[in-house]
Tab-separated table of C-alpha atoms and ligand atoms in Angstrom:
chain	number	residue	atom	x	y	z
H	4	UNK	CA	-116.162	74.908	69.540
H	5	UNK	CA	-119.500	73.149	69.840
H	6	UNK	CA	-119.599	69.380	70.275
H	7	UNK	CA	-121.932	69.369	67.325
H	8	UNK	CA	-119.241	70.395	64.857
H	9	UNK	CA	-118.439	67.116	63.207
H	10	UNK	CA	-116.612	68.316	60.169
H	11	UNK	CA	-113.041	67.773	59.207
H	12	UNK	CA	-111.764	70.021	56.401
H	13	UNK	CA	-115.221	70.213	54.917
H	14	UNK	CA	-115.883	66.467	55.086
H	15	UNK	CA	-118.641	65.142	57.294
H	16	UNK	CA	-116.964	62.672	59.602
H	17	UNK	CA	-119.920	61.624	61.747
H	18	UNK	CA	-122.008	60.029	59.032
H	19	UNK	CA	-121.862	60.213	55.271
H	20	UNK	CA	-125.064	62.165	54.807
H	21	UNK	CA	-125.480	63.884	58.155
H	22	UNK	CA	-126.261	67.318	56.736
H	23	UNK	CA	-127.823	68.333	60.064
H	24	UNK	CA	-124.278	68.853	61.303
H	25	UNK	CA	-123.249	70.747	58.207
H	26	UNK	CA	-121.812	73.832	59.770
H	27	UNK	CA	-118.280	74.735	60.412
H	28	UNK	CA	-115.986	76.530	62.758
H	29	UNK	CA	-114.336	79.827	61.874
H	30	UNK	CA	-110.941	78.081	61.742
H	31	UNK	CA	-112.044	75.695	59.012
H	32	UNK	CA	-113.730	78.472	57.079
H	33	UNK	CA	-110.684	80.649	56.578
H	34	UNK	CA	-109.119	78.684	53.749
H	35	UNK	CA	-107.547	80.799	51.020
H	36	UNK	CA	-108.157	80.381	47.324
H	37	UNK	CA	-104.705	80.779	45.811
H	38	UNK	CA	-106.243	81.512	42.438
H	39	UNK	CA	-108.651	84.222	43.586
H	40	UNK	CA	-108.553	87.912	42.701
H	41	UNK	CA	-108.754	88.984	46.350
H	42	UNK	CA	-107.039	86.383	48.508
H	43	UNK	CA	-108.143	88.048	51.741
H	44	UNK	CA	-111.807	87.351	51.019
H	45	UNK	CA	-113.772	84.699	52.884
H	46	UNK	CA	-114.157	81.501	50.912
H	47	UNK	CA	-117.341	79.533	51.577
H	48	UNK	CA	-116.603	76.073	52.955
H	49	UNK	CA	-117.745	73.060	50.972
H	50	UNK	CA	-119.443	69.843	51.866
H	51	UNK	CA	-119.472	66.558	50.018
H	52	UNK	CA	-122.662	65.517	48.253
H	53	UNK	CA	-123.849	61.912	48.084
H	54	UNK	CA	-122.330	61.560	44.582
H	55	UNK	CA	-118.892	62.444	46.009
H	56	UNK	CA	-118.739	65.935	44.475
H	57	UNK	CA	-118.291	69.020	46.653
H	58	UNK	CA	-120.588	72.037	46.858
H	59	UNK	CA	-120.027	75.364	48.663
H	60	UNK	CA	-122.370	75.792	51.634
H	61	UNK	CA	-122.941	79.417	50.616
H	62	UNK	CA	-123.598	80.321	46.999
H	63	UNK	CA	-124.626	83.553	45.338
H	64	UNK	CA	-128.214	83.980	44.099
H	65	UNK	CA	-128.423	85.671	40.715
H	66	UNK	CA	-132.164	86.094	40.129
H	67	UNK	CA	-132.772	89.596	38.627
H	68	UNK	CA	-129.047	90.095	37.900
H	69	UNK	CA	-128.904	90.569	34.142
H	70	UNK	CA	-126.888	92.510	31.564
H	71	UNK	CA	-123.903	94.706	32.380
H	72	UNK	CA	-125.164	95.636	35.842
H	73	UNK	CA	-125.640	91.935	36.595
H	74	UNK	CA	-122.103	91.144	35.395
H	75	UNK	CA	-120.690	93.862	37.680
H	76	UNK	CA	-122.658	92.606	40.699
H	77	UNK	CA	-121.534	89.021	40.110
H	78	UNK	CA	-117.889	90.097	39.599
H	79	UNK	CA	-118.138	91.926	42.924
H	80	UNK	CA	-119.547	88.777	44.539
H	81	UNK	CA	-116.569	86.714	43.311
H	82	UNK	CA	-114.199	89.362	44.697
H	83	UNK	CA	-116.015	89.192	48.028
H	84	UNK	CA	-115.396	85.453	48.150
H	85	UNK	CA	-118.366	83.702	46.570
H	86	UNK	CA	-117.449	80.829	44.288
H	87	UNK	CA	-120.890	79.418	43.444
H	88	UNK	CA	-123.312	81.225	41.114
H	89	UNK	CA	-126.931	80.055	41.002
H	90	UNK	CA	-128.464	80.773	37.601
H	91	UNK	CA	-131.382	79.387	35.566
H	92	UNK	CA	-132.553	79.483	31.967
H	93	UNK	CA	-135.563	81.452	33.188
H	94	UNK	CA	-133.427	84.145	34.868
H	95	UNK	CA	-132.293	85.124	31.364
H	96	UNK	CA	-128.808	85.743	32.717
H	97	UNK	CA	-126.802	82.734	31.553
H	98	UNK	CA	-125.066	85.102	29.137
H	99	UNK	CA	-124.114	87.405	32.007
H	100	UNK	CA	-122.816	84.460	34.046
H	101	UNK	CA	-120.800	83.356	31.007
H	102	UNK	CA	-119.323	86.837	30.741
H	103	UNK	CA	-118.363	86.740	34.442
H	104	UNK	CA	-116.654	83.368	33.902
H	105	UNK	CA	-114.788	84.857	30.921
H	106	UNK	CA	-113.666	87.964	32.837
H	107	UNK	CA	-112.683	86.462	36.182
H	108	UNK	CA	-109.138	85.368	36.899
H	109	UNK	CA	-110.529	82.426	38.855
H	110	UNK	CA	-110.008	79.098	37.136
H	111	UNK	CA	-112.992	76.950	36.161
H	112	UNK	CA	-112.165	74.426	38.914
H	113	UNK	CA	-112.546	77.168	41.524
H	114	UNK	CA	-116.049	78.056	40.386
H	115	UNK	CA	-119.296	76.195	41.009
H	116	UNK	CA	-121.897	76.965	38.353
H	117	UNK	CA	-125.546	75.960	38.619
H	118	UNK	CA	-128.345	76.358	36.106
H	119	UNK	CA	-131.897	75.018	35.864
H	120	UNK	CA	-134.111	73.395	33.276
H	121	UNK	CA	-137.326	75.354	32.656
H	122	UNK	CA	-140.760	73.706	32.651
H	123	UNK	CA	-141.304	74.271	28.944
H	124	UNK	CA	-138.395	71.989	27.996
H	125	UNK	CA	-138.996	68.912	30.115
H	126	UNK	CA	-139.407	66.462	27.202
H	127	UNK	CA	-136.270	64.276	26.907
H	128	UNK	CA	-134.764	65.545	23.645
H	129	UNK	CA	-135.634	69.155	24.379
H	130	UNK	CA	-134.094	68.866	27.844
H	131	UNK	CA	-130.778	67.603	26.430
H	132	UNK	CA	-130.730	70.420	23.850
H	133	UNK	CA	-131.612	72.983	26.545
H	134	UNK	CA	-128.719	71.860	28.739
H	135	UNK	CA	-126.404	72.145	25.725
H	136	UNK	CA	-127.783	75.622	24.930
H	137	UNK	CA	-127.185	76.682	28.541
H	138	UNK	CA	-123.575	75.495	28.252
H	139	UNK	CA	-123.092	77.287	24.921
H	140	UNK	CA	-124.463	80.535	26.388
H	141	UNK	CA	-122.006	80.291	29.275
H	142	UNK	CA	-119.129	79.013	27.085
H	143	UNK	CA	-118.739	76.058	29.420
H	144	UNK	CA	-118.017	72.359	28.866
H	145	UNK	CA	-119.892	71.248	31.980
H	146	UNK	CA	-122.123	72.433	34.813
H	147	UNK	CA	-121.234	71.675	38.400
H	148	UNK	CA	-124.942	71.332	39.132
H	149	UNK	CA	-128.045	71.341	36.941
H	150	UNK	CA	-131.538	71.223	38.424
H	151	UNK	CA	-135.066	70.629	37.173
H	152	UNK	CA	-136.478	74.043	38.123
H	153	UNK	CA	-140.037	72.955	39.047
H	154	UNK	CA	-141.714	69.530	38.888
H	155	UNK	CA	-144.831	70.875	37.087
H	156	UNK	CA	-146.799	67.771	38.170
H	157	UNK	CA	-149.930	68.665	36.208
H	158	UNK	CA	-147.969	68.471	32.942
H	159	UNK	CA	-146.215	65.422	34.400
H	160	UNK	CA	-142.993	65.292	32.361
H	161	UNK	CA	-140.552	65.579	35.231
H	162	UNK	CA	-139.532	61.877	35.164
H	163	UNK	CA	-138.617	62.259	31.494
H	164	UNK	CA	-136.698	65.435	32.336
H	165	UNK	CA	-134.872	63.527	35.081
H	166	UNK	CA	-133.909	60.790	32.599
H	167	UNK	CA	-132.448	63.544	30.413
H	168	UNK	CA	-130.379	64.905	33.317
H	169	UNK	CA	-129.116	61.364	34.035
H	170	UNK	CA	-128.121	61.026	30.382
H	171	UNK	CA	-126.501	64.510	30.326
H	172	UNK	CA	-124.449	63.532	33.372
H	173	UNK	CA	-123.270	60.398	31.536
H	174	UNK	CA	-122.389	62.600	28.546
H	175	UNK	CA	-120.154	64.679	30.836
H	176	UNK	CA	-122.287	67.817	30.563
H	177	UNK	CA	-123.160	67.950	34.275
H	178	UNK	CA	-121.166	66.887	37.355
H	179	UNK	CA	-124.071	66.727	39.853
H	180	UNK	CA	-127.745	66.405	39.008
H	181	UNK	CA	-130.504	67.695	41.212
H	182	UNK	CA	-133.969	69.165	41.412
H	183	UNK	CA	-135.717	72.208	42.773
H	184	UNK	CA	-139.115	72.500	44.437
H	185	UNK	CA	-139.591	68.721	44.538
H	186	UNK	CA	-141.914	67.327	47.218
H	187	UNK	CA	-141.370	63.866	48.762
H	188	UNK	CA	-143.941	62.340	46.370
H	189	UNK	CA	-142.003	63.648	43.348
H	190	UNK	CA	-138.685	62.387	44.702
H	191	UNK	CA	-140.147	58.958	45.491
H	192	UNK	CA	-141.375	58.684	41.928
H	193	UNK	CA	-137.962	59.572	40.504
H	194	UNK	CA	-136.385	56.861	42.618
H	195	UNK	CA	-139.038	54.294	41.713
H	196	UNK	CA	-138.963	54.961	37.973
H	197	UNK	CA	-135.266	55.662	37.370
H	198	UNK	CA	-133.464	54.231	40.418
H	199	UNK	CA	-131.533	57.496	40.712
H	200	UNK	CA	-132.127	60.132	43.365
H	201	UNK	CA	-131.074	63.782	43.022
H	202	UNK	CA	-128.169	64.876	45.224
H	203	UNK	CA	-129.594	68.388	45.757
H	204	UNK	CA	-133.136	69.696	46.284
H	205	UNK	CA	-133.287	73.501	46.149
H	206	UNK	CA	-136.454	74.655	47.932
H	207	UNK	CA	-137.986	77.790	49.399
H	208	UNK	CA	-136.743	77.997	52.974
H	209	UNK	CA	-136.567	80.836	55.524
H	210	UNK	CA	-137.757	81.364	59.118
H	211	UNK	CA	-141.454	81.674	58.190
H	212	UNK	CA	-141.266	78.552	55.979
H	213	UNK	CA	-138.707	76.271	57.553
H	214	UNK	CA	-139.651	73.017	55.787
H	215	UNK	CA	-139.146	70.539	58.644
H	216	UNK	CA	-140.743	67.599	56.781
H	217	UNK	CA	-138.967	68.262	53.487
H	218	UNK	CA	-135.615	68.675	55.230
H	219	UNK	CA	-136.095	65.392	57.061
H	220	UNK	CA	-137.123	63.573	53.879
H	221	UNK	CA	-134.132	64.958	51.978
H	222	UNK	CA	-131.737	64.048	54.776
H	223	UNK	CA	-133.106	60.502	55.006
H	224	UNK	CA	-132.483	60.072	51.282
H	225	UNK	CA	-128.963	61.553	51.117
H	226	UNK	CA	-130.238	64.697	49.382
H	227	UNK	CA	-128.648	68.033	50.300
H	228	UNK	CA	-131.293	70.731	50.850
H	229	UNK	CA	-130.423	74.165	49.499
H	230	UNK	CA	-132.514	77.182	50.549
H	231	UNK	CA	-133.825	79.574	47.916
H	232	UNK	CA	-134.950	83.012	49.104
H	233	UNK	CA	-133.017	82.224	52.309
H	234	UNK	CA	-133.730	85.798	53.469
H	235	UNK	CA	-137.396	85.564	52.517
H	236	UNK	CA	-136.611	87.934	49.644
H	237	UNK	CA	-136.168	90.694	52.272
H	238	UNK	CA	-139.807	90.538	53.404
H	239	UNK	CA	-141.006	91.257	56.976
H	240	UNK	CA	-138.767	88.491	58.323
H	241	UNK	CA	-135.943	91.047	58.284
H	242	UNK	CA	-137.838	93.020	60.959
H	243	UNK	CA	-138.814	90.027	63.071
H	244	UNK	CA	-138.577	90.849	66.803
H	245	UNK	CA	-137.468	87.369	67.904
H	246	UNK	CA	-134.621	87.296	65.399
H	247	UNK	CA	-133.723	90.893	66.172
H	248	UNK	CA	-133.199	90.005	69.858
H	249	UNK	CA	-130.893	87.143	68.883
H	250	UNK	CA	-129.054	89.457	66.479
H	251	UNK	CA	-128.455	91.990	69.252
H	252	UNK	CA	-127.150	89.263	71.569
H	253	UNK	CA	-124.565	88.204	68.959
H	254	UNK	CA	-123.873	91.692	67.618
H	255	UNK	CA	-124.840	90.491	64.130
H	256	UNK	CA	-127.464	91.556	61.613
H	257	UNK	CA	-130.840	89.834	61.329
H	258	UNK	CA	-129.805	88.533	57.893
H	259	UNK	CA	-126.671	86.950	59.376
H	260	UNK	CA	-128.688	85.251	62.123
H	261	UNK	CA	-131.100	83.831	59.537
H	262	UNK	CA	-128.332	82.508	57.273
H	263	UNK	CA	-126.406	81.060	60.208
H	264	UNK	CA	-129.611	79.369	61.431
H	265	UNK	CA	-130.041	77.797	58.000
H	266	UNK	CA	-126.464	76.504	58.005
H	267	UNK	CA	-127.000	75.057	61.473
H	268	UNK	CA	-130.088	73.242	60.162
H	269	UNK	CA	-127.732	71.611	57.664
H	270	UNK	CA	-129.061	73.593	54.726
H	271	UNK	CA	-127.051	75.370	52.010
H	272	UNK	CA	-127.881	79.010	51.241
H	273	UNK	CA	-127.778	81.169	48.088
H	274	UNK	CA	-128.542	84.745	49.184
H	275	UNK	CA	-128.641	87.429	46.505
H	276	UNK	CA	-127.435	90.964	47.147
H	277	UNK	CA	-126.539	93.846	44.871
H	278	UNK	CA	-124.602	95.569	47.649
H	279	UNK	CA	-120.983	94.631	48.289
H	280	UNK	CA	-121.459	95.353	52.005
H	281	UNK	CA	-124.383	92.956	52.246
H	282	UNK	CA	-122.606	90.399	50.053
H	283	UNK	CA	-119.798	90.362	52.586
H	284	UNK	CA	-122.196	90.281	55.528
H	285	UNK	CA	-123.886	87.204	54.054
H	286	UNK	CA	-120.556	85.348	53.918
H	287	UNK	CA	-119.424	86.395	57.386
H	288	UNK	CA	-121.220	83.637	59.264
H	289	UNK	CA	-118.492	81.532	60.809
H	290	UNK	CA	-117.304	83.488	63.837
H	291	UNK	CA	-120.406	82.910	65.960
H	292	UNK	CA	-122.819	80.109	66.734
H	293	UNK	CA	-126.486	79.975	67.700
H	294	UNK	CA	-127.472	77.982	70.773
H	295	UNK	CA	-129.963	75.133	70.471
H	296	UNK	CA	-132.562	77.370	72.151
H	297	UNK	CA	-131.963	80.113	69.596
H	298	UNK	CA	-132.268	77.654	66.717
H	299	UNK	CA	-135.528	76.346	68.204
H	300	UNK	CA	-136.964	79.816	68.774
H	301	UNK	CA	-136.456	80.643	65.085
H	302	UNK	CA	-137.965	77.279	64.090
H	303	UNK	CA	-141.029	78.266	66.136
H	304	UNK	CA	-141.604	81.222	63.774
H	305	UNK	CA	-142.726	78.822	61.017
H	306	UNK	CA	-146.179	79.712	59.644
H	307	UNK	CA	-148.638	77.476	57.751
H	308	UNK	CA	-148.925	80.198	55.078
H	309	UNK	CA	-145.302	81.303	55.317
H	310	UNK	CA	-144.330	81.002	51.647
H	311	UNK	CA	-143.273	84.327	50.146
H	312	UNK	CA	-145.404	83.944	47.023
H	313	UNK	CA	-147.780	81.064	47.694
H	314	UNK	CA	-145.940	78.777	45.251
H	315	UNK	CA	-146.922	75.260	46.292
H	316	UNK	CA	-145.045	72.783	44.039
H	317	UNK	CA	-148.052	70.421	44.163
H	318	UNK	CA	-150.097	72.900	42.126
H	319	UNK	CA	-147.907	75.817	41.055
H	320	UNK	CA	-146.320	75.380	37.631
H	321	UNK	CA	-143.628	77.442	35.949
H	322	UNK	CA	-142.598	77.239	32.339
Y	408	NAP	N1	-135.269	77.380	42.480
Y	408	NAP	C1	-136.177	78.317	42.563
Y	408	NAP	O1	-137.350	78.096	42.250
Y	408	NAP	C2	-135.782	79.668	43.044
Y	408	NAP	C3	-136.763	80.613	43.353
Y	408	NAP	C4	-136.338	81.858	43.827
Y	408	NAP	C5	-134.997	82.140	43.996
Y	408	NAP	N2	-134.046	81.209	43.658
Y	408	NAP	C6	-132.593	81.474	43.813
Y	408	NAP	O2	-132.372	81.866	45.160
Y	408	NAP	C7	-131.649	83.093	45.170
Y	408	NAP	C8	-131.932	83.891	46.432
Y	408	NAP	O3	-133.304	84.144	46.576
Y	408	NAP	P1	-133.944	85.604	46.304
Y	408	NAP	O4	-133.063	86.382	45.427
Y	408	NAP	O5	-135.337	85.336	45.886
Y	408	NAP	O6	-134.067	86.241	47.745
Y	408	NAP	P2	-133.104	86.414	49.032
Y	408	NAP	O7	-131.716	86.072	48.701
Y	408	NAP	O8	-133.799	85.726	50.156
Y	408	NAP	O9	-133.253	87.967	49.289
Y	408	NAP	C9	-132.744	88.923	48.406
Y	408	NAP	C10	-133.168	90.276	48.940
Y	408	NAP	O10	-132.582	90.470	50.221
Y	408	NAP	C11	-131.825	91.670	50.240
Y	408	NAP	N3	-130.643	91.386	51.062
Y	408	NAP	C12	-129.612	90.555	50.759
Y	408	NAP	N4	-128.730	90.495	51.766
Y	408	NAP	C13	-129.214	91.316	52.732
Y	408	NAP	C14	-128.727	91.682	54.020
Y	408	NAP	N5	-127.588	91.191	54.502
Y	408	NAP	N6	-129.459	92.573	54.744
Y	408	NAP	C15	-130.625	93.074	54.252
Y	408	NAP	N7	-131.131	92.762	53.048
Y	408	NAP	C16	-130.421	91.891	52.284
Y	408	NAP	C17	-131.501	91.955	48.803
Y	408	NAP	O11	-131.383	93.339	48.582
Y	408	NAP	P3	-130.019	93.964	47.950
Y	408	NAP	O12	-129.812	93.271	46.644
Y	408	NAP	O13	-130.354	95.412	47.813
Y	408	NAP	O14	-128.939	93.703	48.965
Y	408	NAP	C18	-132.735	91.416	48.073
Y	408	NAP	O15	-133.772	92.385	48.110
Y	408	NAP	C19	-132.137	83.771	43.871
Y	408	NAP	O16	-131.343	84.892	43.535
Y	408	NAP	C20	-132.079	82.617	42.929
Y	408	NAP	O17	-130.742	82.365	42.530
Y	408	NAP	C21	-134.432	79.975	43.202
């Protein structure tokens, strides 16, 4: 085992917020969920957030998974071993996630459900009502995590939206409150104006957009960085020659090398896959380890224009 593995049963023991060491050995990973439908499945290990709540390091992305087909794909993901589902009002699949929660034999405590506040409902009262509507659609009493989906800084209502999330947490509607696509300047403003920092920042992150500055800022502020489109939404990164060489050396797929690299950076991942084979592959990340040189060589692939869709949170807005 590497000297860098500083976890003990999912708890960081080196330093409270040292997410850079947030990866685990295969031994720690193979915990069984006694309440799961398929007890042989891998269960993603958890880490503790700065509010004391736990979050699985690997969650399941649900963007584009809607209706009956979406329900089936998400049920398959739970059978494969995923416990965290990443939804959003704007994915129009909170109903499907609710149906999955209704159908699964897993208890509520064994699931980790995330949703996100859309830009069009960032005013305080609307935000509270939107969170309640999300809960009603999913037939839930609380979310494990709720995020502001985008800061939308030109509209400039994200501080008000954050005050609503703080209030919703006090009302018991949300366990952990966080943000998505927030830049350091947005996070600094939240802290200055409300005194409360998010515990999670979900941002675009993959080998061509590795977010060194944002990761460092988050880490310095006790914020856990979670990678969206961790596989670059299956763009050319999945044919990258450098990563392919590393994959061959470890007898793993390129996708597995990328996800493992993200975990070794201390970042959580939420890959989406409609295929049960690839769902399993994306969980099977704890029986190998990348060397420091391999981690660095993937970091060197970062590109100044590496975003998948040119969505810069300083200017891009989503409603
Ligand atoms: N907060 C935000 O603003 C934001 C923005 C975007 C996404 N997200 C969240 O992040 C999640 C993940 O991002 P994403 O869905 O955009 O992209 P992604 O997870 O990076 O990539 C998904 C694509 O990769 C393919 N894939 C998955 N596993 C693979 C493997 N092992 N080998 C080869 N191909 C594989 C999938 O195809 P198959 O399905 O055919 O396997 C799909 O085409 C979303 O689902 C959503 O929950 C959040």
